[in-house]
XYZ file of C-alpha atoms in Angstrom:
786
model
C 63.347 219.951 123.091
C 65.599 223.045 123.203
C 68.678 220.869 122.607
C 66.884 219.290 119.654
C 66.072 222.523 118.107
C 69.534 223.903 118.524
C 71.006 220.895 116.771
C 68.463 221.123 113.948
C 69.559 224.809 113.238
C 73.298 223.790 113.517
C 72.459 221.136 110.825
C 70.953 223.639 108.471
C 73.570 226.182 109.023
C 76.353 223.457 108.299
C 74.663 222.497 105.032
C 74.778 226.155 103.806
C 78.446 226.239 104.821
C 79.481 222.802 103.334
C 77.790 223.325 99.795
C 79.147 226.522 99.215
C 82.337 225.728 100.816
C 82.631 222.753 98.212
C 81.739 225.246 95.507
C 84.532 227.678 96.394
C 87.167 224.910 96.537
C 86.221 223.342 93.468
C 86.610 226.817 91.632
C 90.048 227.343 93.147
C 91.111 223.744 92.257
C 89.878 223.887 88.710
C 91.725 227.322 88.193
C 94.812 225.851 89.792
C 94.695 222.852 87.335
C 94.436 225.282 84.366
C 97.293 227.207 85.563
C 99.443 224.165 86.008
C 98.761 222.882 82.460
C 99.337 226.494 80.796
C 102.521 226.842 82.881
C 103.723 223.375 81.891
C 102.932 224.230 78.236
C 104.683 227.443 78.716
C 107.940 225.699 80.016
C 107.778 223.076 77.086
C 107.257 226.047 74.596
C 110.193 227.860 76.014
C 112.516 224.765 75.844
C 111.469 224.108 72.295
C 111.853 227.826 71.272
C 115.376 227.789 72.767
C 116.427 224.716 71.225
C 115.130 225.573 67.747
C 116.884 229.106 68.113
C 120.159 227.398 69.113
C 120.044 224.883 66.243
C 119.350 227.368 63.826
C 122.217 229.448 64.966
C 124.684 226.533 65.117
C 123.525 225.562 61.505
C 124.188 229.167 60.434
C 127.752 229.406 61.822
C 128.733 225.881 60.429
C 127.460 227.022 57.003
C 129.478 230.007 56.974
C 132.607 228.150 57.895
C 132.011 225.362 55.433
C 131.197 228.067 52.718
C 134.591 229.805 53.464
C 136.428 226.387 53.319
C 134.808 225.698 50.174
C 135.844 229.129 48.684
C 139.607 228.569 49.928
C 139.545 225.169 48.065
C 137.857 226.957 44.981
C 140.264 229.712 44.756
C 143.371 227.688 45.502
C 142.611 225.241 42.798
C 141.640 228.161 40.396
C 144.885 230.209 41.150
C 147.057 226.988 40.839
C 145.641 226.252 37.401
C 145.892 229.828 36.332
C 149.568 229.979 37.273
C 150.530 226.713 35.800
C 148.827 227.697 32.472
C 150.714 231.124 32.546
C 153.870 229.295 33.513
C 153.604 227.019 30.530
C 152.788 229.853 28.205
C 155.823 231.992 29.545
C 158.238 229.078 29.048
C 157.250 229.147 25.468
C 157.455 232.921 25.471
C 160.903 233.133 26.925
C 162.242 230.498 24.548
C 161.065 232.812 21.574
C 162.591 235.703 23.273
C 165.983 233.837 23.642
C 165.972 233.286 19.712
C 165.629 237.035 19.021
C 167.622 238.828 21.845
C 171.472 239.222 22.096
C 172.966 237.260 24.806
C 174.623 240.431 26.474
C 170.902 241.871 26.893
C 169.583 238.727 28.460
C 170.285 239.451 32.119
C 168.441 242.901 31.527
C 165.579 241.488 29.850
C 164.888 238.631 32.486
C 165.478 241.205 35.295
C 162.740 243.314 34.106
C 160.521 240.443 33.355
C 160.890 238.915 36.448
C 160.147 242.174 38.295
C 156.735 241.903 36.769
C 156.300 238.235 37.930
C 158.140 237.939 41.236
C 156.645 234.615 42.030
C 158.745 232.956 39.248
C 161.904 231.041 39.816
C 164.111 231.123 36.537
C 167.256 229.155 35.450
C 168.851 229.716 31.867
C 171.452 227.391 30.847
C 173.956 227.324 28.032
C 175.315 223.746 27.244
C 174.589 222.781 30.829
C 176.355 225.887 32.168
C 174.249 228.291 34.245
C 174.238 231.716 32.444
C 171.326 233.205 34.534
C 169.312 232.455 37.399
C 166.703 234.004 39.810
C 164.903 233.210 42.681
C 165.658 230.522 45.408
C 165.191 227.339 43.413
C 166.732 223.958 44.776
C 170.207 223.282 43.561
C 168.853 220.031 42.320
C 167.204 221.711 39.305
C 170.521 223.434 37.946
C 171.335 219.971 36.206
C 167.734 219.334 35.334
C 167.200 217.995 31.781
C 163.810 218.934 30.264
C 161.152 216.385 30.285
C 158.056 218.694 30.311
C 156.269 219.597 33.311
C 156.989 217.978 36.784
C 155.660 218.310 40.370
C 158.344 217.852 43.038
C 158.956 218.162 46.874
C 162.218 219.330 48.040
C 162.719 219.976 51.722
C 158.730 219.503 52.292
C 158.163 222.433 49.682
C 156.388 221.647 46.485
C 157.506 223.212 43.022
C 155.642 223.146 39.745
C 158.557 223.155 37.012
C 158.402 223.743 33.224
C 161.469 223.515 31.102
C 162.340 223.773 27.415
C 165.330 223.335 25.109
C 166.278 225.972 22.429
C 168.984 225.415 19.876
C 170.517 228.831 18.561
C 173.373 228.807 16.055
C 174.251 225.353 17.073
C 174.342 226.364 20.866
C 171.923 224.492 23.197
C 170.034 226.484 25.888
C 167.772 225.397 28.547
C 165.014 227.605 30.156
C 163.666 226.345 33.585
C 160.634 228.152 34.892
C 159.463 227.373 38.531
C 156.796 228.246 40.674
C 156.527 227.341 44.699
C 153.024 226.088 45.997
C 153.772 228.257 48.925
C 153.806 231.477 46.933
C 150.439 230.345 45.416
C 149.247 229.609 49.241
C 150.531 233.200 50.247
C 148.164 234.861 47.445
C 145.359 232.721 48.324
C 145.639 233.244 51.952
C 145.854 237.000 51.513
C 142.566 236.901 49.519
C 140.662 234.821 52.231
C 141.854 237.181 54.976
C 140.251 240.062 52.994
C 137.243 238.066 52.301
C 136.963 237.351 56.004
C 137.028 241.158 56.825
C 133.936 241.566 54.639
C 132.023 238.569 56.255
C 131.881 239.878 59.713
C 128.277 241.352 59.342
C 126.951 238.681 56.931
C 124.691 237.150 59.619
C 123.410 238.713 62.926
C 125.775 239.223 65.892
C 128.368 236.692 64.212
C 131.491 236.788 62.828
C 134.303 234.480 61.298
C 137.984 234.440 62.386
C 141.085 232.290 61.833
C 143.875 231.332 63.674
C 147.027 229.228 62.736
C 148.041 226.428 64.818
C 151.678 226.260 65.584
C 151.654 223.618 68.235
C 148.904 221.038 68.354
C 149.870 219.928 72.002
C 149.093 223.632 73.150
C 150.923 225.460 75.504
C 152.376 229.295 75.113
C 152.017 230.628 71.607
C 150.478 227.402 70.318
C 148.809 229.458 67.759
C 148.287 233.055 66.130
C 145.672 235.156 64.826
C 145.406 235.243 61.156
C 142.007 236.937 60.722
C 140.001 238.617 63.298
C 137.550 241.189 62.050
C 136.126 241.905 65.520
C 139.530 243.209 66.554
C 141.992 243.589 63.564
C 144.702 244.765 65.814
C 145.155 241.324 67.414
C 146.046 239.830 64.007
C 149.480 238.398 64.134
C 149.488 238.196 67.802
C 150.188 234.670 69.503
C 147.717 232.722 71.651
C 148.192 230.879 74.840
C 145.977 227.742 75.707
C 145.395 228.822 79.441
C 142.997 231.595 78.650
C 139.588 231.267 80.783
C 136.302 232.385 80.027
C 133.703 233.848 82.390
C 133.174 230.520 84.135
C 136.741 229.755 84.395
C 136.705 227.179 81.761
C 139.870 226.936 79.640
C 138.262 226.980 76.323
C 140.968 227.256 74.124
C 142.218 223.739 75.373
C 138.719 222.705 74.750
C 138.607 223.494 71.068
C 142.290 222.465 70.534
C 141.314 218.755 71.753
C 138.180 218.995 69.672
C 139.910 219.652 66.343
C 142.745 217.402 67.348
C 140.475 214.434 67.772
C 137.679 215.244 65.306
C 138.874 217.942 63.165
C 135.715 220.007 63.813
C 133.083 220.528 66.418
C 130.888 223.128 68.569
C 132.078 224.450 71.912
C 130.627 227.109 74.227
C 132.200 230.339 75.509
C 130.677 232.314 78.294
C 131.160 235.968 78.884
C 129.823 238.548 81.256
C 127.558 241.594 80.119
C 126.397 243.932 82.934
C 127.273 241.488 85.783
C 125.326 238.718 84.250
C 126.550 235.518 82.452
C 125.886 234.919 78.827
C 126.617 232.029 76.397
C 128.168 232.227 72.814
C 128.152 229.186 70.657
C 131.278 228.721 68.519
C 132.014 226.200 65.698
C 135.466 225.418 64.772
C 136.955 223.612 61.708
C 140.375 222.621 61.110
C 141.663 223.439 57.646
C 144.782 221.044 57.339
C 146.664 222.467 54.129
C 147.275 225.800 56.060
C 146.932 224.436 59.819
C 144.181 226.960 60.098
C 141.539 226.695 62.659
C 138.642 228.463 61.249
C 135.949 229.736 63.789
C 132.294 230.889 63.538
C 130.849 232.455 66.523
C 127.289 233.657 67.593
C 125.832 235.284 70.576
C 122.758 233.933 71.640
C 121.594 236.053 74.616
C 118.635 237.490 72.346
C 116.854 234.150 73.000
C 115.957 235.327 76.314
C 113.862 238.289 74.716
C 111.933 235.593 72.662
C 111.477 233.738 75.998
C 110.234 236.733 77.927
C 107.669 237.430 75.231
C 106.179 234.060 75.564
C 106.105 234.418 79.398
C 104.166 237.533 79.125
C 101.711 236.342 76.808
C 100.940 233.310 79.175
C 100.744 235.788 82.042
C 98.137 237.964 80.187
C 95.990 234.704 79.341
C 96.085 233.818 83.071
C 94.689 237.286 84.078
C 91.919 236.781 81.537
C 91.168 233.413 82.745
C 91.043 234.279 86.234
C 88.540 237.006 85.535
C 86.490 234.680 83.758
C 86.638 232.048 86.642
C 85.971 234.836 89.123
C 82.554 235.853 87.511
C 81.498 232.274 86.923
C 82.318 231.339 90.446
C 80.410 234.135 91.837
C 77.312 233.352 89.693
C 77.769 229.812 90.731
C 77.763 230.662 94.405
C 74.646 232.705 94.085
C 72.708 229.866 92.250
C 74.038 227.315 94.927
C 73.002 229.535 97.667
C 69.385 230.052 96.347
C 69.136 226.263 95.753
C 70.668 225.329 99.147
C 68.039 227.729 100.660
C 65.096 225.653 99.156
C 66.693 222.551 100.387
C 67.081 223.510 103.839
C 63.218 224.099 103.944
C 62.543 220.732 102.637
C 65.217 219.428 105.046
C 63.882 221.077 108.027
C 60.357 219.357 107.404
C 61.965 216.003 107.128
C 63.911 216.544 110.367
C 60.464 217.270 112.186
C 58.752 214.253 110.750
C 61.940 212.155 111.688
C 61.579 213.450 115.488
C 58.145 212.129 115.510
C 59.001 208.817 114.173
C 61.895 208.292 116.649
C 59.268 209.041 119.386
C 57.211 206.140 118.071
C 60.092 203.783 117.569
C 61.495 204.491 121.233
C 58.319 203.095 122.725
C 58.673 200.069 120.379
C 62.150 199.476 121.369
C 61.154 199.355 125.141
C 59.006 196.455 124.277
C 61.688 194.706 122.249
C 64.228 195.190 124.965
C 62.004 192.991 127.456
C 61.904 190.227 124.928
C 65.754 190.470 124.245
C 66.513 189.838 127.961
C 64.615 186.579 127.573
C 66.758 185.627 124.405
C 70.297 186.759 126.022
C 70.163 183.673 128.250
C 69.553 181.289 125.464
C 72.055 183.223 123.234
C 74.897 182.710 125.682
C 74.443 179.026 125.680
C 74.530 178.862 121.830
C 77.873 181.139 121.726
C 79.610 178.570 123.953
C 78.507 175.605 121.873
C 79.726 177.578 118.682
C 83.069 178.465 120.169
C 83.651 174.830 120.907
C 82.816 174.001 117.367
C 85.226 176.804 116.074
C 87.994 175.505 118.293
C 87.621 171.942 116.906
C 87.424 173.192 113.343
C 90.602 175.322 113.814
C 92.622 172.269 114.932
C 91.078 170.008 112.298
C 91.564 169.444 108.677
C 88.221 169.913 106.980
C 88.942 167.450 104.283
C 90.217 164.494 106.231
C 88.957 165.233 109.494
C 92.376 164.484 111.105
C 94.162 166.847 113.361
C 95.680 169.767 111.220
C 99.081 171.589 111.333
C 98.019 173.888 114.178
C 97.498 170.920 116.344
C 100.779 169.398 115.058
C 102.532 172.316 116.298
C 100.696 172.574 119.598
C 101.540 168.846 120.494
C 104.976 169.302 119.624
C 105.391 172.301 121.976
C 103.812 170.155 124.814
C 106.160 167.339 124.104
C 109.448 168.952 122.844
C 111.356 165.766 123.151
C 109.478 163.680 120.591
C 110.848 162.806 117.319
C 109.038 164.240 114.135
C 108.130 162.374 111.045
C 106.864 164.025 107.745
C 105.428 161.869 104.931
C 104.798 163.170 101.433
C 102.859 161.225 98.727
C 105.271 160.860 95.620
C 103.792 162.155 92.389
C 100.686 163.458 93.700
C 100.576 166.243 91.223
C 100.265 163.665 88.503
C 97.501 161.819 90.339
C 95.562 165.146 90.391
C 96.115 165.843 86.830
C 95.352 162.405 85.451
C 92.390 161.461 87.724
C 90.934 164.873 88.569
C 90.880 166.927 91.698
C 87.761 164.994 93.137
C 89.607 161.706 93.232
C 92.812 163.506 94.407
C 90.902 164.603 97.696
C 89.678 161.212 98.171
C 93.286 159.817 97.868
C 94.321 162.262 100.567
C 91.479 160.952 102.753
C 92.382 157.346 102.201
C 96.180 157.754 102.784
C 95.275 159.531 106.125
C 93.180 156.684 107.107
C 95.907 154.034 106.277
C 98.522 155.729 108.125
C 96.142 156.289 111.354
C 95.945 152.531 111.469
C 99.586 152.355 112.598
C 100.163 155.678 114.302
C 98.208 158.846 115.222
C 98.571 161.052 112.305
C 98.174 164.874 111.452
C 97.122 166.303 107.920
C 99.735 169.120 107.111
C 99.489 171.418 104.020
C 99.103 170.015 100.572
C 99.916 166.386 100.096
C 101.995 166.051 103.553
C 101.450 164.180 106.789
C 103.008 164.500 110.227
C 103.589 161.841 112.969
C 105.194 161.998 116.388
C 107.377 159.175 118.032
C 109.375 158.789 121.221
C 112.581 157.522 119.306
C 113.784 158.394 115.848
C 114.693 154.833 115.002
C 111.508 153.399 116.422
C 109.776 155.716 114.192
C 111.836 154.636 111.374
C 110.640 151.190 111.744
C 107.009 152.134 111.956
C 107.133 154.481 108.720
C 109.008 151.854 106.928
C 106.031 149.443 107.580
C 103.523 151.833 106.572
C 105.347 152.700 103.337
C 106.083 149.229 102.425
C 102.385 148.022 103.161
C 100.753 150.976 101.149
C 102.847 150.143 98.171
C 101.713 146.463 98.386
C 98.062 147.518 98.526
C 96.727 149.707 95.781
C 94.006 152.279 96.800
C 90.601 151.671 95.055
C 88.587 154.667 94.503
C 85.587 155.175 92.204
C 86.448 151.822 90.086
C 90.121 153.166 89.838
C 93.204 151.329 91.276
C 95.729 153.758 92.210
C 99.224 153.059 93.089
C 100.795 155.023 95.897
C 104.219 155.525 97.161
C 105.396 157.620 100.003
C 108.646 159.507 101.067
C 109.353 160.249 104.655
C 111.986 162.602 106.684
C 112.739 162.145 110.222
C 114.336 164.692 112.490
C 114.253 166.152 115.893
C 112.328 169.260 114.693
C 110.193 170.377 111.770
C 112.740 171.907 110.137
C 115.198 168.962 110.297
C 112.377 166.471 109.363
C 111.445 168.542 106.376
C 115.184 169.042 105.046
C 115.448 165.116 105.546
C 112.286 164.829 103.513
C 113.464 167.125 100.616
C 116.865 165.160 100.524
C 115.013 161.807 100.084
C 112.943 163.271 97.414
C 115.730 165.151 95.722
C 118.377 162.710 95.731
C 116.230 159.567 95.667
C 118.406 158.105 98.346
C 115.617 155.868 99.775
C 112.042 156.367 100.895
C 113.072 157.335 104.605
C 115.804 159.454 105.556
C 116.856 160.484 109.286
C 118.383 163.965 109.347
C 122.142 163.793 110.004
C 124.468 166.728 110.067
C 126.552 165.060 107.338
C 123.680 165.230 104.611
C 124.750 167.273 101.635
C 121.560 169.242 101.874
C 122.622 170.114 105.488
C 125.991 171.377 104.148
C 124.470 173.495 101.372
C 122.321 174.970 103.796
C 124.985 175.743 106.320
C 127.276 177.225 103.465
C 124.228 179.389 102.297
C 123.753 180.721 105.921
C 127.558 181.312 106.318
C 127.625 183.453 102.953
C 124.587 185.004 103.684
C 126.163 186.592 106.984
C 129.339 187.258 105.164
C 127.374 189.221 102.563
C 125.573 191.054 104.955
C 128.559 192.027 106.875
C 130.584 193.018 103.802
C 127.616 195.409 102.854
C 127.530 196.963 106.415
C 131.298 197.318 106.683
C 131.899 198.563 102.825
C 133.780 195.415 101.820
C 132.320 195.248 98.563
C 135.073 196.145 96.122
C 134.885 196.809 92.246
C 137.753 195.273 90.174
C 138.356 196.228 86.576
C 139.981 194.355 83.711
C 141.193 196.055 80.424
C 139.350 195.592 77.054
C 141.924 196.375 74.412
C 141.951 196.893 70.631
C 142.496 193.700 68.637
C 144.903 195.557 66.262
C 146.706 198.117 68.247
C 146.408 196.468 71.650
C 145.562 200.008 73.076
C 143.058 199.996 76.167
C 139.497 200.802 74.641
C 137.596 200.490 77.952
C 137.502 198.427 81.398
C 134.926 195.815 82.545
C 133.941 196.262 86.150
C 133.960 192.960 88.172
C 132.487 192.154 91.556
C 134.726 191.243 94.497
C 134.273 190.678 98.180
C 136.785 191.196 101.056
C 136.327 189.017 104.037
C 139.088 188.523 106.585
C 141.690 190.216 104.518
C 140.983 187.780 101.339
C 139.452 188.808 98.183
C 136.851 186.593 96.861
C 135.562 186.162 93.365
C 131.799 186.226 92.953
C 130.929 182.469 93.164
C 128.574 183.628 96.078
C 126.138 185.297 93.805
C 123.719 182.491 93.936
C 123.672 182.467 97.693
C 123.047 186.488 97.650
C 120.249 185.849 95.166
C 118.700 183.203 97.497
C 119.086 185.792 100.501
C 117.659 188.691 98.435
C 120.780 190.631 98.596
C 121.855 190.397 95.070
C 120.207 193.951 94.026
C 122.001 195.581 97.063
C 125.340 194.217 95.944
C 124.888 195.689 92.339
C 123.716 199.159 93.729
C 127.148 199.184 95.582
C 128.987 198.172 92.465
C 127.190 201.060 90.422
C 127.830 203.817 92.788
C 131.392 203.033 93.400
C 132.242 202.425 89.654
C 130.270 205.482 88.291
C 131.892 207.641 90.873
C 135.589 206.662 89.581
C 134.667 206.847 85.925
C 132.916 210.019 86.190
C 136.383 211.518 87.037
C 138.590 209.699 84.350
C 138.373 209.863 80.442
C 137.823 206.184 79.825
C 134.690 203.993 78.944
C 133.501 201.179 80.855
C 130.962 198.260 81.259
C 128.908 196.742 84.088
C 127.307 193.415 84.196
C 123.646 193.285 84.720
C 120.936 190.399 84.538
C 117.087 190.323 83.793
C 116.583 190.073 87.712
C 117.706 193.402 88.605
C 116.332 195.122 85.420
C 112.986 193.956 86.062
C 112.941 195.453 89.504
C 111.332 198.939 89.390
C 113.261 200.305 92.129
C 116.723 199.226 90.939
C 115.908 200.652 87.378
C 115.079 203.998 89.106
C 118.541 203.904 90.986
C 120.397 203.128 87.825
C 118.861 206.059 86.021
C 119.375 208.348 88.865
C 123.143 207.240 89.249
C 123.685 207.679 85.366
C 122.194 211.210 85.856
C 124.056 212.165 89.092
C 127.617 211.073 87.383
C 127.100 212.092 83.848
C 128.422 208.598 82.562
C 125.917 207.852 79.882
C 128.168 208.262 77.067
C 130.995 206.211 78.763
C 128.874 203.239 79.997
C 128.139 199.893 78.389
C 125.633 197.568 80.112
C 126.616 193.881 79.451
C 123.468 191.475 79.516
C 123.690 187.788 79.921
C 122.156 186.146 76.890
C 118.894 184.793 78.312
C 115.324 183.933 77.150
C 113.747 186.363 79.576
C 115.509 189.114 77.419
C 112.329 188.828 75.066
C 110.246 190.369 77.711
C 108.445 193.318 76.089
C 108.564 195.597 79.079
C 112.212 194.951 79.484
C 113.045 195.593 75.772
C 111.329 198.906 76.217
C 113.316 199.700 79.139
C 116.596 198.767 76.996
C 115.380 200.930 73.999
C 115.105 203.898 76.201
C 118.728 203.186 77.833
C 119.982 203.139 74.316
C 118.028 205.934 72.385
C 117.349 208.393 75.156
C 119.873 207.831 77.695
C 122.914 206.946 75.342
C 124.182 203.971 77.118
C 125.528 201.086 74.859
C 123.918 197.655 75.123
C 126.151 194.456 74.852
C 125.075 190.859 74.993
C 127.540 188.778 77.339
C 128.187 185.068 76.590
C 126.967 185.376 72.995
C 126.945 181.977 71.332
C 125.910 179.964 74.273
C 122.536 179.301 72.603
C 120.202 180.546 75.251
C 118.013 182.909 73.216
C 116.507 183.706 69.966
C 119.498 185.276 68.036
C 117.337 186.767 65.389
C 115.353 188.643 68.345
C 118.534 189.807 69.941
C 120.138 191.424 66.977
C 117.092 192.735 65.266
C 114.867 193.998 67.977
C 117.091 194.778 70.950
C 119.291 197.956 71.010
C 122.294 196.009 70.930
C 125.743 197.511 69.640
C 128.201 194.921 70.930
C 128.243 191.066 71.129
C 130.702 189.417 73.454
C 131.665 185.942 72.527
C 130.897 183.108 75.246
C 134.103 182.423 76.888
C 133.786 178.620 76.394
C 134.277 179.250 72.832
C 137.444 181.134 73.306
C 139.138 178.761 75.891
C 139.071 175.556 73.607
C 139.304 177.248 70.294
C 142.874 176.106 69.665
C 141.906 172.660 70.450
C 138.431 172.640 68.753
C 137.902 173.522 65.034
C 134.112 173.744 65.433
C 134.735 176.347 67.831
C 136.792 178.368 65.487
C 134.215 177.977 62.714
C 131.469 179.257 64.980
C 133.506 182.560 65.946
C 134.165 183.420 62.439
C 130.445 182.812 61.657
C 129.670 185.070 64.729
C 131.893 187.768 63.832
C 130.778 187.901 60.139
C 127.200 188.089 61.317
C 128.031 190.960 63.622
C 129.898 192.932 60.750
C 126.791 192.437 58.443
C 124.671 194.066 61.464
C 127.504 196.674 62.220
C 127.999 195.200 65.585
C 131.202 195.405 67.626
C 132.678 192.063 68.843
C 134.559 191.323 72.065
C 136.480 187.948 72.853
C 137.385 187.475 76.642
C 139.646 184.394 78.258
C 142.177 185.508 75.899
C 144.943 183.832 77.820
C 148.085 183.719 75.244
C 149.479 185.295 72.218
C 148.379 182.368 70.055
C 144.688 182.925 70.849
C 145.063 186.712 70.425
C 146.720 186.545 66.992
C 143.916 184.113 65.881
C 141.084 186.218 66.866
C 142.655 189.427 65.442
C 142.955 187.351 61.946
C 139.249 186.553 62.222
C 138.423 190.301 62.539
C 137.300 190.264 66.512
C 137.386 193.975 67.363
C 138.534 193.956 70.929
C 140.072 191.441 73.389
C 140.181 190.767 77.116
C 141.787 188.338 79.259
C 145.055 187.522 81.542
C 147.254 187.640 78.542
C 146.726 191.503 78.671
C 146.012 191.930 82.375
C 144.501 190.457 85.426
C 141.589 192.247 87.003
C 142.942 194.815 89.695
C 141.388 197.107 92.354
C 139.359 200.043 90.780
C 141.179 202.344 93.220
C 144.458 201.665 91.534
C 142.743 202.602 88.101
C 141.775 205.840 89.848
C 145.502 206.534 90.835
C 146.424 205.998 87.176
C 143.791 208.346 85.860
């Protein structure tokens, strides 16, 4: 009783601790959940704030640069118009002067007039003889005959010329007034530079600067400062392109490459302040008339202050929530303690009642045990009988009551030298579908009974039966008799007369007999086939096993090699990208991917694709070139493969270089696959191409309108025979026209000669690929070229 009392006290104490413990743990977990949610919200808010801030700053500096360029264009146009109008007026004015001034005073007047208008170039002729000229005008104008205003380029310099003839005392004079565009440009540039110096505080902590590009190929003294308000002393100094920022990046090469290719764009410059790295965003745009690179730059380190304020706000909220949780949890624990105390009183009373009940039940149990001893003897006998029944049911087919597959395997092991035969009911599914499952079951029973008249038979799975014989030829004769007789005598079931035919395979093992049966049914070479090593199905199986082992070994020994083939621009013949192709090396020989069907059957296809992805991504991450890989619905429907693909894209940063070529297939219309492809295109940035387009396997409207396709790769069979088949040419033109309507690029492969290439270029195909340009070659050679 002391032990029982002790146990009772332990149960009551444990009840206290468990309930209060659950309350405390719940409070901690709920607070942790709230903390986690708020913290995640903080991170999202920080990222959004940071991105919004950066976007606003980027828009600011771009607007400043664009406004400055608009200003340059405006004052350039305005100054040019003003000067030309003045030039025209001065020609008229000087012609009037010439009529009213003695010739001997002409040089003195012109010298004084030109000193006030130093940008003019002047020529005065008398009867084709130059009597006065000033300024560096081209010699071609000394014999110029007036026809009004002209704009000319001489030695790459543009001139505006006004000329007029004046007749005085039967003597002919010609006044030619000229103005060089470069003089106007100098005036405009000076105004722009002065304006830039006043713009440096237009927006918070940003400024505008200008450099003149002397050499777009870079190098030493590739440019010089034109306007640099931050440090005016640098104006006129030359720049070298090997200047590095705080991260060691040669940022001048970066922005030079940017304006050379695109004419404008953003780039990042890193600098140190108080031992910490900070980022400056710059925008550069090329003003081609002056070869000016105009920069706008903004320091964005103050975004950290905004982020710190948000962090502090969340921390304050968490402190307040923690206080509230502590108060509520304390109150909750007190309430639970009081409730538990009351429950324990009730529990103690229940335990005491339960002890009394146990005592009573023990007495009853003693009486029951005596009766059980008597029953045990009878129970043992019943168990033995049931065991025998179970053993029999284990080796017996429930439907036909014939020995089943387990008994078949057991008898084969006991007599390994026997010949094995497997029979199958032809077109049994159609019998089931037409007559129903109930009659189908009766057919299985009747066929089993019929076979058992000639030879002991075993009921195997579905509609198959097994038999054993001492000799394969003898067994062949027996099965021939069975098949012949069952086909002569239709089976009658429930008023239906059903025709039955059987096929059979014979071999020295179940595997060989099954292979012979499949060959008999697939090739329809006869009702009975005895296994032979020369059967086509055996050869296919051997070939499959051989290639399965070769592929496994190649995966182990790293003999899977990506090859690449160039894809060129149809017009310029410049290489635009490369297609990655699978190759396997075995015993020193390179094999093309004809073995892929064996790989799919062996479950090794996805492993091959993973190797190709890793090796090709690694190479193209280090070179400046786009590339494409071939994927099918099979691997893109594999969850682990999709994760692997995304991980590799993220690891090697190749999303902007990568194109995924998909084989045109009806399975592409799967909604889940479509969602993943849209994610790859819109969120990751990968281009999607349809390979072998025009083979006619899918809904074209679906492919083009719903799928995120950017490229159509024409079916190779269309290209191979196009010069011999006019219908192929017409179909190619239709596909190219359709692609242009939907703003899709087109690629044609299997371009084997110049004739095909010229024809495809004429049809408007964007890119070409084939042996005419290059055979596929080892990706490592591409790495060496890069």
